[in-house]
Short mmCIF file of C-alpha atoms in Angstrom, two decimals:
data_model
loop_
_atom_site.label_atom_id
_atom_site.label_comp_id
_atom_site.label_asym_id
_atom_site.label_seq_id
_atom_site.Cartn_x
_atom_site.Cartn_y
_atom_site.Cartn_z
CA MET A 1 69.04 -119.55 80.92
CA LYS A 2 67.46 -117.09 83.37
CA VAL A 3 63.91 -115.81 82.83
CA ARG A 4 62.66 -112.77 84.70
CA VAL A 5 59.25 -111.11 84.66
CA ASP A 6 58.76 -107.61 85.99
CA MET A 7 55.63 -108.27 88.03
CA ASP A 8 54.97 -104.53 88.38
CA LEU A 9 54.52 -104.41 84.61
CA CYS A 10 52.81 -107.77 84.09
CA GLU A 11 49.07 -107.42 83.33
CA SER A 12 48.40 -111.15 82.97
CA HIS A 13 47.71 -111.02 79.24
CA GLY A 14 48.80 -114.66 79.00
CA GLU A 15 50.56 -114.33 75.63
CA CYS A 16 53.70 -115.91 77.15
CA CYS A 17 51.58 -118.80 78.47
CA PHE A 18 50.34 -119.43 74.94
CA VAL A 19 53.75 -119.49 73.24
CA ALA A 20 55.72 -121.09 76.08
CA PRO A 21 53.36 -123.09 78.33
CA GLU A 22 56.36 -125.08 79.65
CA ILE A 23 57.65 -121.90 81.33
CA PHE A 24 54.64 -119.68 82.06
CA GLU A 25 51.16 -120.19 83.48
CA LEU A 26 48.41 -118.13 85.09
CA ASP A 27 47.16 -119.31 88.47
CA ASP A 28 43.54 -119.32 89.68
CA ASP A 29 43.78 -115.61 90.49
CA ASP A 30 45.21 -114.74 87.05
CA VAL A 31 48.65 -114.13 88.59
CA LEU A 32 51.57 -115.19 86.41
CA ARG A 33 53.77 -118.05 87.67
CA TYR A 34 56.91 -119.02 85.81
CA ASP A 35 60.04 -121.13 85.89
CA GLU A 36 63.00 -118.79 86.46
CA ASN A 37 65.53 -121.39 85.30
CA PRO A 38 64.00 -123.31 82.41
CA PRO A 39 66.11 -125.84 80.47
CA GLU A 40 68.31 -124.44 77.70
CA GLU A 41 66.31 -126.16 74.93
CA LEU A 42 63.39 -123.81 75.71
CA ARG A 43 65.42 -120.72 74.78
CA PRO A 44 63.62 -120.18 71.42
CA LYS A 45 60.26 -120.28 73.20
CA ALA A 46 61.51 -117.95 75.93
CA ARG A 47 62.71 -115.47 73.28
CA LEU A 48 59.30 -115.67 71.65
CA ALA A 49 57.69 -114.93 75.01
CA VAL A 50 59.81 -111.77 75.27
CA SER A 51 58.66 -110.57 71.84
CA VAL A 52 54.92 -111.30 72.31
CA CYS A 53 54.52 -109.65 75.72
CA PRO A 54 52.24 -106.62 75.19
CA VAL A 55 53.75 -104.78 78.15
CA GLN A 56 57.38 -105.86 77.66
CA ALA A 57 57.58 -107.42 81.10
CA VAL A 58 59.50 -110.58 80.13
CA PHE A 59 63.30 -110.58 80.14
CA LEU A 60 66.02 -113.13 79.39
CA ASP A 61 68.90 -112.27 81.69
CA ASP A 62 71.35 -114.76 80.19
CA MET B 1 69.66 -111.17 49.77
CA ARG B 2 71.93 -108.18 50.38
CA GLN B 3 69.50 -105.44 51.29
CA ILE B 4 66.11 -105.73 52.97
CA VAL B 5 63.99 -102.63 53.36
CA VAL B 6 61.31 -102.46 56.04
CA VAL B 7 58.73 -99.74 55.36
CA GLY B 8 57.03 -98.87 58.62
CA ALA B 9 58.81 -98.35 61.95
CA SER B 10 56.13 -99.34 64.39
CA LEU B 11 55.43 -102.66 66.12
CA GLY B 12 55.13 -104.76 62.93
CA GLY B 13 58.22 -103.31 61.27
CA LEU B 14 60.30 -103.59 64.43
CA ARG B 15 59.31 -107.18 65.14
CA ALA B 16 59.93 -108.12 61.50
CA ALA B 17 63.41 -106.59 61.65
CA GLU B 18 64.16 -108.43 64.90
CA ALA B 19 62.90 -111.70 63.41
CA LEU B 20 65.03 -111.27 60.26
CA ARG B 21 68.14 -110.98 62.43
CA ASP B 22 66.91 -113.82 64.63
CA PHE B 23 66.60 -116.08 61.58
CA GLY B 24 70.21 -115.29 60.65
CA TYR B 25 69.92 -112.54 58.04
CA GLU B 26 73.25 -110.69 58.02
CA GLY B 27 72.81 -108.28 55.09
CA ARG B 28 71.88 -104.61 55.18
CA LEU B 29 68.61 -103.68 56.85
CA VAL B 30 67.01 -100.29 56.20
CA ILE B 31 63.97 -99.28 58.25
CA VAL B 32 61.88 -96.38 56.97
CA GLY B 33 59.30 -94.68 59.20
CA ASP B 34 57.23 -91.56 58.57
CA GLU B 35 57.02 -90.63 62.26
CA ALA B 36 60.03 -88.96 63.84
CA HIS B 37 59.95 -91.34 66.82
CA MET B 38 61.70 -94.65 67.30
CA PRO B 39 59.18 -97.51 67.55
CA TYR B 40 56.78 -97.18 70.47
CA ASN B 41 53.97 -99.22 71.94
CA ARG B 42 50.52 -97.88 71.05
CA PRO B 43 48.20 -99.60 73.57
CA PRO B 44 49.16 -97.24 76.45
CA LEU B 45 48.26 -94.16 74.35
CA SER B 46 44.53 -94.40 75.12
CA LYS B 47 45.14 -95.42 78.73
CA GLN B 48 48.29 -94.89 80.83
CA LEU B 49 49.78 -92.16 78.65
CA LEU B 50 46.49 -90.29 78.45
CA GLU B 51 45.87 -90.51 82.20
CA GLY B 52 49.47 -89.46 82.87
CA THR B 53 50.67 -92.57 84.72
CA MET B 54 53.13 -93.37 81.94
CA ALA B 55 55.56 -90.99 80.27
CA ASP B 56 56.12 -91.05 76.51
CA SER B 57 59.67 -92.36 77.12
CA GLU B 58 58.14 -95.40 78.84
CA CYS B 59 56.17 -96.26 75.70
CA MET B 60 59.34 -96.75 73.63
CA PHE B 61 60.36 -100.24 72.57
CA ALA B 62 63.88 -101.50 73.21
CA ALA B 63 64.88 -101.17 69.57
CA ASP B 64 68.61 -100.36 69.87
CA SER B 65 69.57 -104.02 69.71
CA VAL B 66 68.47 -104.27 66.07
CA ASP B 67 71.37 -103.70 63.70
CA ALA B 68 69.67 -101.48 61.11
CA ASP B 69 69.88 -98.18 59.27
CA TRP B 70 66.91 -96.23 60.67
CA ARG B 71 65.45 -93.56 58.37
CA LEU B 72 62.88 -91.82 60.56
CA GLY B 73 60.66 -88.88 59.65
CA VAL B 74 60.77 -90.17 56.07
CA GLY B 75 57.66 -91.56 54.40
CA ALA B 76 57.48 -94.00 51.52
CA VAL B 77 55.66 -92.32 48.63
CA GLY B 78 55.97 -94.89 45.85
CA LEU B 79 57.02 -98.41 44.95
CA ASP B 80 58.53 -99.61 41.66
CA LEU B 81 58.13 -103.37 41.53
CA SER B 82 60.20 -103.88 38.38
CA THR B 83 63.33 -102.04 39.54
CA ARG B 84 62.71 -102.95 43.20
CA ARG B 85 62.92 -99.46 44.59
CA VAL B 86 60.97 -97.58 47.25
CA ARG B 87 60.60 -93.85 46.62
CA LEU B 88 60.87 -91.68 49.69
CA SER B 89 59.43 -88.33 50.67
CA GLY B 90 61.99 -85.63 49.99
CA GLY B 91 63.00 -87.22 46.70
CA GLY B 92 65.31 -90.09 47.66
CA GLU B 93 64.85 -93.73 46.95
CA VAL B 94 66.11 -97.00 48.37
CA ALA B 95 66.68 -100.27 46.52
CA TYR B 96 65.74 -103.65 47.95
CA ASP B 97 66.24 -107.34 47.38
CA GLY B 98 63.59 -108.07 49.97
CA LEU B 99 60.82 -105.73 51.13
CA VAL B 100 58.71 -105.77 54.29
CA ILE B 101 55.61 -103.56 54.12
CA ALA B 102 54.35 -102.62 57.58
CA THR B 103 52.87 -99.17 57.02
CA GLY B 104 49.96 -99.71 59.39
CA ALA B 105 46.77 -97.69 59.35
CA SER B 106 45.62 -94.13 59.97
CA ALA B 107 42.67 -92.83 61.91
CA ARG B 108 39.62 -92.64 59.64
CA SER B 109 38.52 -89.07 59.18
CA TRP B 110 35.01 -88.12 60.28
CA PRO B 111 32.66 -89.62 57.68
CA GLY B 112 29.53 -87.63 58.55
CA VAL B 113 28.23 -84.07 58.29
CA PRO B 114 30.94 -81.41 57.70
CA LEU B 115 33.15 -80.44 60.64
CA PRO B 116 33.39 -76.63 60.53
CA ALA B 117 36.32 -76.21 62.93
CA THR B 118 39.38 -78.15 63.98
CA ALA B 119 41.14 -76.54 66.95
CA ASN B 120 39.52 -78.86 69.51
CA VAL B 121 39.07 -81.89 67.23
CA PHE B 122 41.35 -84.87 67.83
CA SER B 123 41.96 -88.41 66.69
CA LEU B 124 44.05 -91.00 68.47
CA ARG B 125 46.51 -93.09 66.53
CA THR B 126 50.03 -91.79 67.11
CA LEU B 127 52.06 -90.67 70.10
CA ASP B 128 51.75 -87.07 68.93
CA ASP B 129 47.95 -87.49 68.71
CA ALA B 130 47.88 -88.78 72.28
CA LEU B 131 50.07 -85.97 73.63
CA ALA B 132 47.84 -83.40 71.93
CA LEU B 133 44.69 -84.97 73.38
CA ARG B 134 46.30 -85.14 76.83
CA ALA B 135 47.15 -81.45 76.65
CA ALA B 136 43.54 -80.67 75.69
CA VAL B 137 42.21 -82.35 78.83
CA ALA B 138 44.82 -80.84 81.17
CA GLU B 139 42.16 -78.65 82.78
CA PRO B 140 39.67 -80.43 85.06
CA ARG B 141 36.07 -81.26 84.15
CA ARG B 142 36.24 -80.79 80.41
CA ASN B 143 33.21 -81.73 78.34
CA VAL B 144 34.54 -84.47 76.08
CA VAL B 145 32.50 -85.83 73.19
CA VAL B 146 33.71 -89.09 71.62
CA LEU B 147 32.33 -89.95 68.20
CA GLY B 148 32.56 -93.72 67.84
CA ALA B 149 31.95 -96.42 70.47
CA GLY B 150 34.58 -98.87 69.24
CA PHE B 151 37.58 -99.96 71.25
CA ILE B 152 39.51 -96.69 71.10
CA GLY B 153 36.41 -94.62 71.81
CA CYS B 154 35.47 -96.77 74.79
CA GLU B 155 39.01 -96.85 76.20
CA VAL B 156 39.37 -93.08 75.98
CA ALA B 157 35.91 -92.63 77.51
CA ALA B 158 36.90 -94.86 80.45
CA THR B 159 40.25 -93.12 80.95
CA LEU B 160 38.82 -89.60 80.83
CA ARG B 161 35.79 -90.44 82.94
CA LYS B 162 38.11 -91.86 85.62
CA ALA B 163 40.00 -88.57 85.44
CA GLY B 164 36.79 -86.70 86.29
CA HIS B 165 35.82 -85.30 82.88
CA GLU B 166 32.26 -85.24 81.56
CA VAL B 167 32.23 -87.77 78.73
CA ALA B 168 29.61 -88.44 76.08
CA VAL B 169 30.04 -91.25 73.55
CA VAL B 170 28.00 -91.16 70.34
CA ASP B 171 27.58 -93.99 67.83
CA VAL B 172 25.08 -95.03 65.18
CA ALA B 173 25.39 -98.60 66.48
CA ALA B 174 23.00 -99.94 69.12
CA PHE B 175 25.86 -101.18 71.33
CA PRO B 176 29.41 -100.17 72.12
CA MET B 177 32.22 -102.40 70.87
CA GLY B 178 30.00 -103.88 68.17
CA PRO B 179 32.28 -106.80 67.21
CA LEU B 180 31.64 -108.42 70.61
CA GLY B 181 27.95 -108.91 69.80
CA PRO B 182 24.75 -107.81 71.60
CA LEU B 183 25.20 -109.82 74.83
CA LEU B 184 28.53 -108.23 75.71
CA GLY B 185 27.60 -105.00 73.96
CA ALA B 186 24.77 -104.55 76.47
CA HIS B 187 27.11 -105.47 79.31
CA CYS B 188 29.68 -102.88 78.16
CA ALA B 189 26.99 -100.23 77.78
CA GLN B 190 25.94 -100.86 81.38
CA LEU B 191 29.57 -100.65 82.51
CA HIS B 192 30.05 -97.22 80.93
CA GLU B 193 26.73 -95.91 82.22
CA GLN B 194 27.54 -97.10 85.75
CA HIS B 195 30.70 -95.02 85.55
CA GLY B 196 28.77 -91.96 84.43
CA VAL B 197 29.49 -91.87 80.71
CA ALA B 198 26.58 -90.45 78.70
CA LEU B 199 26.10 -93.07 75.98
CA ARG B 200 24.20 -91.89 72.91
CA LEU B 201 23.66 -95.07 70.92
CA ALA B 202 21.68 -95.58 67.74
CA ALA B 203 22.28 -91.85 67.39
CA GLU B 204 23.14 -89.75 64.38
CA VAL B 205 25.14 -86.52 64.40
CA VAL B 206 23.26 -83.92 62.34
CA ASP B 207 25.34 -80.80 62.95
CA PHE B 208 28.25 -79.22 64.79
CA GLU B 209 27.89 -75.77 66.31
CA SER B 210 31.19 -73.92 66.30
CA ASP B 211 32.94 -70.61 66.71
CA GLN B 212 35.84 -69.75 64.44
CA GLN B 213 38.30 -72.26 65.87
CA SER B 214 36.40 -74.82 67.89
CA VAL B 215 33.37 -77.08 67.90
CA ARG B 216 31.13 -75.93 70.79
CA SER B 217 28.34 -78.50 70.65
CA VAL B 218 27.22 -81.57 68.77
CA GLY B 219 23.64 -81.90 67.58
CA LEU B 220 21.90 -85.27 67.30
CA ARG B 221 18.93 -86.34 65.16
CA ASP B 222 16.65 -86.57 68.21
CA GLY B 223 17.24 -82.90 69.03
CA THR B 224 19.81 -83.45 71.80
CA ARG B 225 22.69 -80.95 71.92
CA ILE B 226 25.88 -82.08 73.66
CA VAL B 227 28.20 -79.37 74.97
CA CYS B 228 31.72 -79.91 73.71
CA ASP B 229 35.13 -78.64 74.83
CA VAL B 230 37.06 -81.53 73.28
CA LEU B 231 35.92 -83.66 70.34
CA LEU B 232 37.51 -87.04 69.63
CA ILE B 233 36.88 -88.73 66.30
CA ALA B 234 37.15 -92.46 66.94
CA THR B 235 35.57 -93.93 63.84
CA GLY B 236 38.12 -96.61 63.06
CA ALA B 237 41.18 -96.81 60.87
CA VAL B 238 42.09 -97.15 57.21
CA PRO B 239 45.18 -99.03 55.99
CA ASN B 240 48.06 -96.91 54.74
CA THR B 241 48.23 -98.02 51.11
CA GLY B 242 48.02 -94.63 49.36
CA TRP B 243 51.74 -94.79 48.52
CA LEU B 244 51.12 -98.06 46.62
CA ARG B 245 48.36 -96.65 44.38
CA ALA B 246 50.50 -96.61 41.23
CA SER B 247 52.52 -99.73 42.08
CA GLY B 248 50.13 -102.28 40.65
CA LEU B 249 49.75 -104.10 43.97
CA ASP B 250 46.17 -105.12 44.69
CA CYS B 251 44.80 -103.21 47.70
CA ASP B 252 41.26 -104.05 48.76
CA PRO B 253 41.50 -102.10 51.08
CA GLY B 254 44.57 -103.75 52.66
CA ILE B 255 47.31 -105.27 50.51
CA VAL B 256 45.95 -108.57 49.22
CA CYS B 257 48.38 -111.26 50.37
CA ASP B 258 48.59 -115.03 50.03
CA ALA B 259 48.90 -117.46 52.92
CA TRP B 260 52.64 -116.73 53.08
CA CYS B 261 52.19 -112.97 53.63
CA SER B 262 53.18 -112.02 50.05
CA PRO B 263 51.29 -110.18 47.32
CA SER B 264 50.55 -112.50 44.40
CA GLY B 265 53.63 -113.05 42.21
CA HIS B 266 55.97 -111.19 44.58
CA PRO B 267 57.70 -113.56 47.00
CA GLU B 268 60.36 -110.85 47.50
CA ILE B 269 57.72 -108.78 49.34
CA VAL B 270 55.97 -109.61 52.61
CA CYS B 271 53.31 -107.57 54.39
CA VAL B 272 52.77 -107.28 58.13
CA GLY B 273 50.10 -105.93 60.45
CA ASP B 274 47.15 -103.59 59.86
CA VAL B 275 48.05 -103.04 56.22
CA ALA B 276 47.84 -106.71 55.15
CA SER B 277 44.80 -108.73 54.17
CA PHE B 278 45.23 -112.51 54.14
CA PRO B 279 43.18 -115.69 53.69
CA SER B 280 41.98 -117.29 56.92
CA SER B 281 40.42 -120.57 57.96
CA HIS B 282 38.89 -118.83 60.99
CA ALA B 283 36.78 -116.19 59.22
CA ASN B 284 34.04 -118.25 57.57
CA GLY B 285 35.64 -117.97 54.14
CA ASP B 286 36.39 -114.23 54.31
CA ARG B 287 39.81 -112.68 54.09
CA LEU B 288 41.08 -111.05 57.26
CA ARG B 289 42.76 -107.75 57.93
CA VAL B 290 43.49 -107.52 61.62
CA GLU B 291 44.22 -104.22 63.36
CA HIS B 292 45.44 -105.75 66.58
CA TRP B 293 48.74 -105.83 68.43
CA SER B 294 49.29 -109.58 68.63
CA ASN B 295 48.54 -110.08 64.95
CA ALA B 296 51.32 -107.70 63.92
CA VAL B 297 53.76 -109.53 66.19
CA GLU B 298 52.85 -113.01 64.96
CA GLN B 299 52.69 -112.00 61.31
CA ALA B 300 56.06 -110.24 61.52
CA ARG B 301 57.77 -113.45 62.52
CA VAL B 302 56.09 -115.64 59.89
CA ALA B 303 56.62 -113.02 57.18
CA ALA B 304 60.32 -112.66 58.02
CA GLU B 305 60.78 -116.41 57.90
CA ASN B 306 59.01 -116.68 54.54
CA LEU B 307 60.96 -113.78 53.07
CA LEU B 308 64.28 -115.46 53.93
CA ASN B 309 63.39 -119.11 53.35
CA GLY B 310 60.69 -119.08 50.67
CA ARG B 311 57.20 -120.32 51.46
CA SER B 312 58.02 -122.13 54.67
CA THR B 313 55.15 -121.26 57.04
CA ARG B 314 51.50 -120.49 56.38
CA PHE B 315 50.05 -117.57 58.32
CA ASP B 316 46.65 -118.61 59.64
CA PRO B 317 46.40 -117.60 63.29
CA VAL B 318 43.48 -117.50 65.69
CA PRO B 319 43.40 -113.71 66.17
CA SER B 320 43.48 -112.29 69.67
CA PHE B 321 43.06 -108.82 71.11
CA TRP B 322 42.40 -107.06 74.36
CA SER B 323 41.08 -103.86 75.85
CA ASP B 324 41.37 -102.28 79.30
CA GLN B 325 38.46 -100.25 80.64
CA TYR B 326 37.84 -99.22 84.27
CA GLY B 327 40.55 -101.63 85.39
CA ILE B 328 38.81 -104.58 83.72
CA LYS B 329 40.85 -106.67 81.31
CA ILE B 330 38.77 -107.65 78.30
CA GLN B 331 40.42 -110.32 76.14
CA ALA B 332 39.19 -111.95 72.96
CA VAL B 333 40.40 -114.92 70.95
CA GLY B 334 39.00 -115.84 67.56
CA ILE B 335 36.56 -113.60 65.70
CA PRO B 336 33.36 -113.09 67.73
CA ALA B 337 31.53 -111.70 64.68
CA VAL B 338 31.93 -115.08 62.96
CA GLY B 339 29.85 -116.71 65.71
CA LYS B 340 26.15 -117.37 65.11
CA ASP B 341 25.33 -117.73 68.78
CA SER B 342 26.99 -116.97 72.08
CA ALA B 343 26.71 -118.26 75.62
CA LEU B 344 28.36 -117.85 78.98
CA ILE B 345 30.90 -120.65 79.48
CA GLN B 346 32.69 -119.61 82.70
CA GLY B 347 31.88 -117.37 85.67
CA SER B 348 28.90 -114.99 85.80
CA LEU B 349 28.10 -111.58 84.31
CA GLU B 350 27.09 -110.31 87.79
CA SER B 351 30.49 -111.19 89.29
CA GLY B 352 32.26 -109.29 86.51
CA ARG B 353 34.57 -112.25 85.88
CA PHE B 354 33.41 -114.49 83.06
CA VAL B 355 34.02 -115.97 79.63
CA VAL B 356 31.51 -115.87 76.78
CA GLY B 357 31.93 -118.38 73.95
CA TYR B 358 30.83 -117.86 70.36
CA GLY B 359 29.84 -120.81 68.18
CA ARG B 360 29.09 -121.56 64.58
CA ALA B 361 27.99 -124.88 63.09
CA GLY B 362 28.60 -126.67 66.39
CA ARG B 363 32.15 -125.40 66.83
CA LEU B 364 33.75 -122.86 69.14
CA VAL B 365 34.97 -119.97 66.94
CA ALA B 366 35.72 -117.26 69.50
CA ALA B 367 35.69 -116.41 73.19
CA VAL B 368 35.76 -113.18 75.16
CA ALA B 369 36.95 -113.05 78.76
CA PHE B 370 36.36 -110.29 81.31
CA ASP B 371 39.01 -110.50 84.05
CA TYR B 372 39.46 -114.20 83.29
CA ALA B 373 42.90 -114.28 81.68
CA ARG B 374 43.82 -117.78 82.73
CA ALA B 375 41.18 -119.27 80.41
CA ILE B 376 42.56 -117.56 77.31
CA PRO B 377 45.58 -119.70 76.27
CA GLY B 378 43.50 -122.88 76.50
CA LEU B 379 40.55 -121.36 74.62
CA ARG B 380 42.87 -120.27 71.85
CA ARG B 381 44.11 -123.84 71.46
CA GLN B 382 40.51 -125.15 71.53
CA ILE B 383 39.44 -122.74 68.78
CA HIS B 384 42.43 -123.76 66.70
CA ALA B 385 41.50 -127.40 67.16
CA GLY B 386 37.82 -126.75 66.28
CA ALA B 387 36.41 -127.75 69.67
CA ALA B 388 32.67 -128.43 69.96
CA PHE B 389 30.23 -125.67 70.99
CA PRO B 390 28.02 -125.40 72.96
#
């Protein structure tokens, strides 16, 4: 599974960090950090992160 | 279930349709929407779309992946619970085995003294509303009067002030964004004043001066007259339940739902988003009707699951919402108005980056962050767990 975030769109809402903390977190400067290749069992959470992003910046590329 | 009808083709309806497919529903899916547009994202309407940094095409959701029969530009005008049919504008009807109601809310019309003209009077709810408002402020240095200092009013004020317009915001309340309480209300008032917005708080509109087409000035109780080229009515929203008036469903004012998103006695119906009222353990015993983005998304998923699988998941979220003003991200979790007291828990007001917590009976019930996003996911979990406060 490949997770991609368009950092030009990301506004650090943190919704993805709430639904999938194993993949996404905000650093001390509120910049999003994430695991680009999370384990397959996190796919449902990654899909949820796509749907809850207010600016549609999260993508699952495969 | 062979046919599910989704009434409402905005965020809640779209996410519900996606979730139904996600949970394995393979029957027919009909999505009815009264606007001509495919589903689009509303938050940019008061900000990026209005300031012109985002085109209307960029507000559209990626909705093509949903296998559905889209009926756009068609409103629902009635519901027959016994025969399970939705009546449509234009005379048609559509039968359902399962029904998702996500008809949202409309801008509340001006509740005060009569408005004698309409040509320069706007509200902001739909894409078409936003495009009309944007066209009205195409010329520089317009005198914009915003009636209502809630979230939409404040966001539009910030956007148009940044664009160089003269902006006055009028409200009967003593502070802007009332639900945040007096501490942050005062902070927000200061923010707008620093940026040159004329805030008229605790103020009452007593008359509008107009020519034949347009409102030319707004008169206040204290004798102030505010010159007006463009008037925005931003006095909140009312749920779209008029089409259900004869259905027998209880609307007060949103559709009264149980903890599984269904109206009493109708598990074949689920309600999503601004139109639904539901019991909550986070509202001090009150029911909630939440007009925020994240609520529609979360409720859509739970409602879809319950529609397909029976009462499988209770819907009882810690609500969250956000606002963007002057480049500051304001985020809230929980319901600040439920709090009895509030206190700064991170950062400082002077720095502009901080979190204010709201407590009741020794527990944290809400928090509001200004440019402090990283605290939000953890605070949401703490509120859910009933963490101690202060």
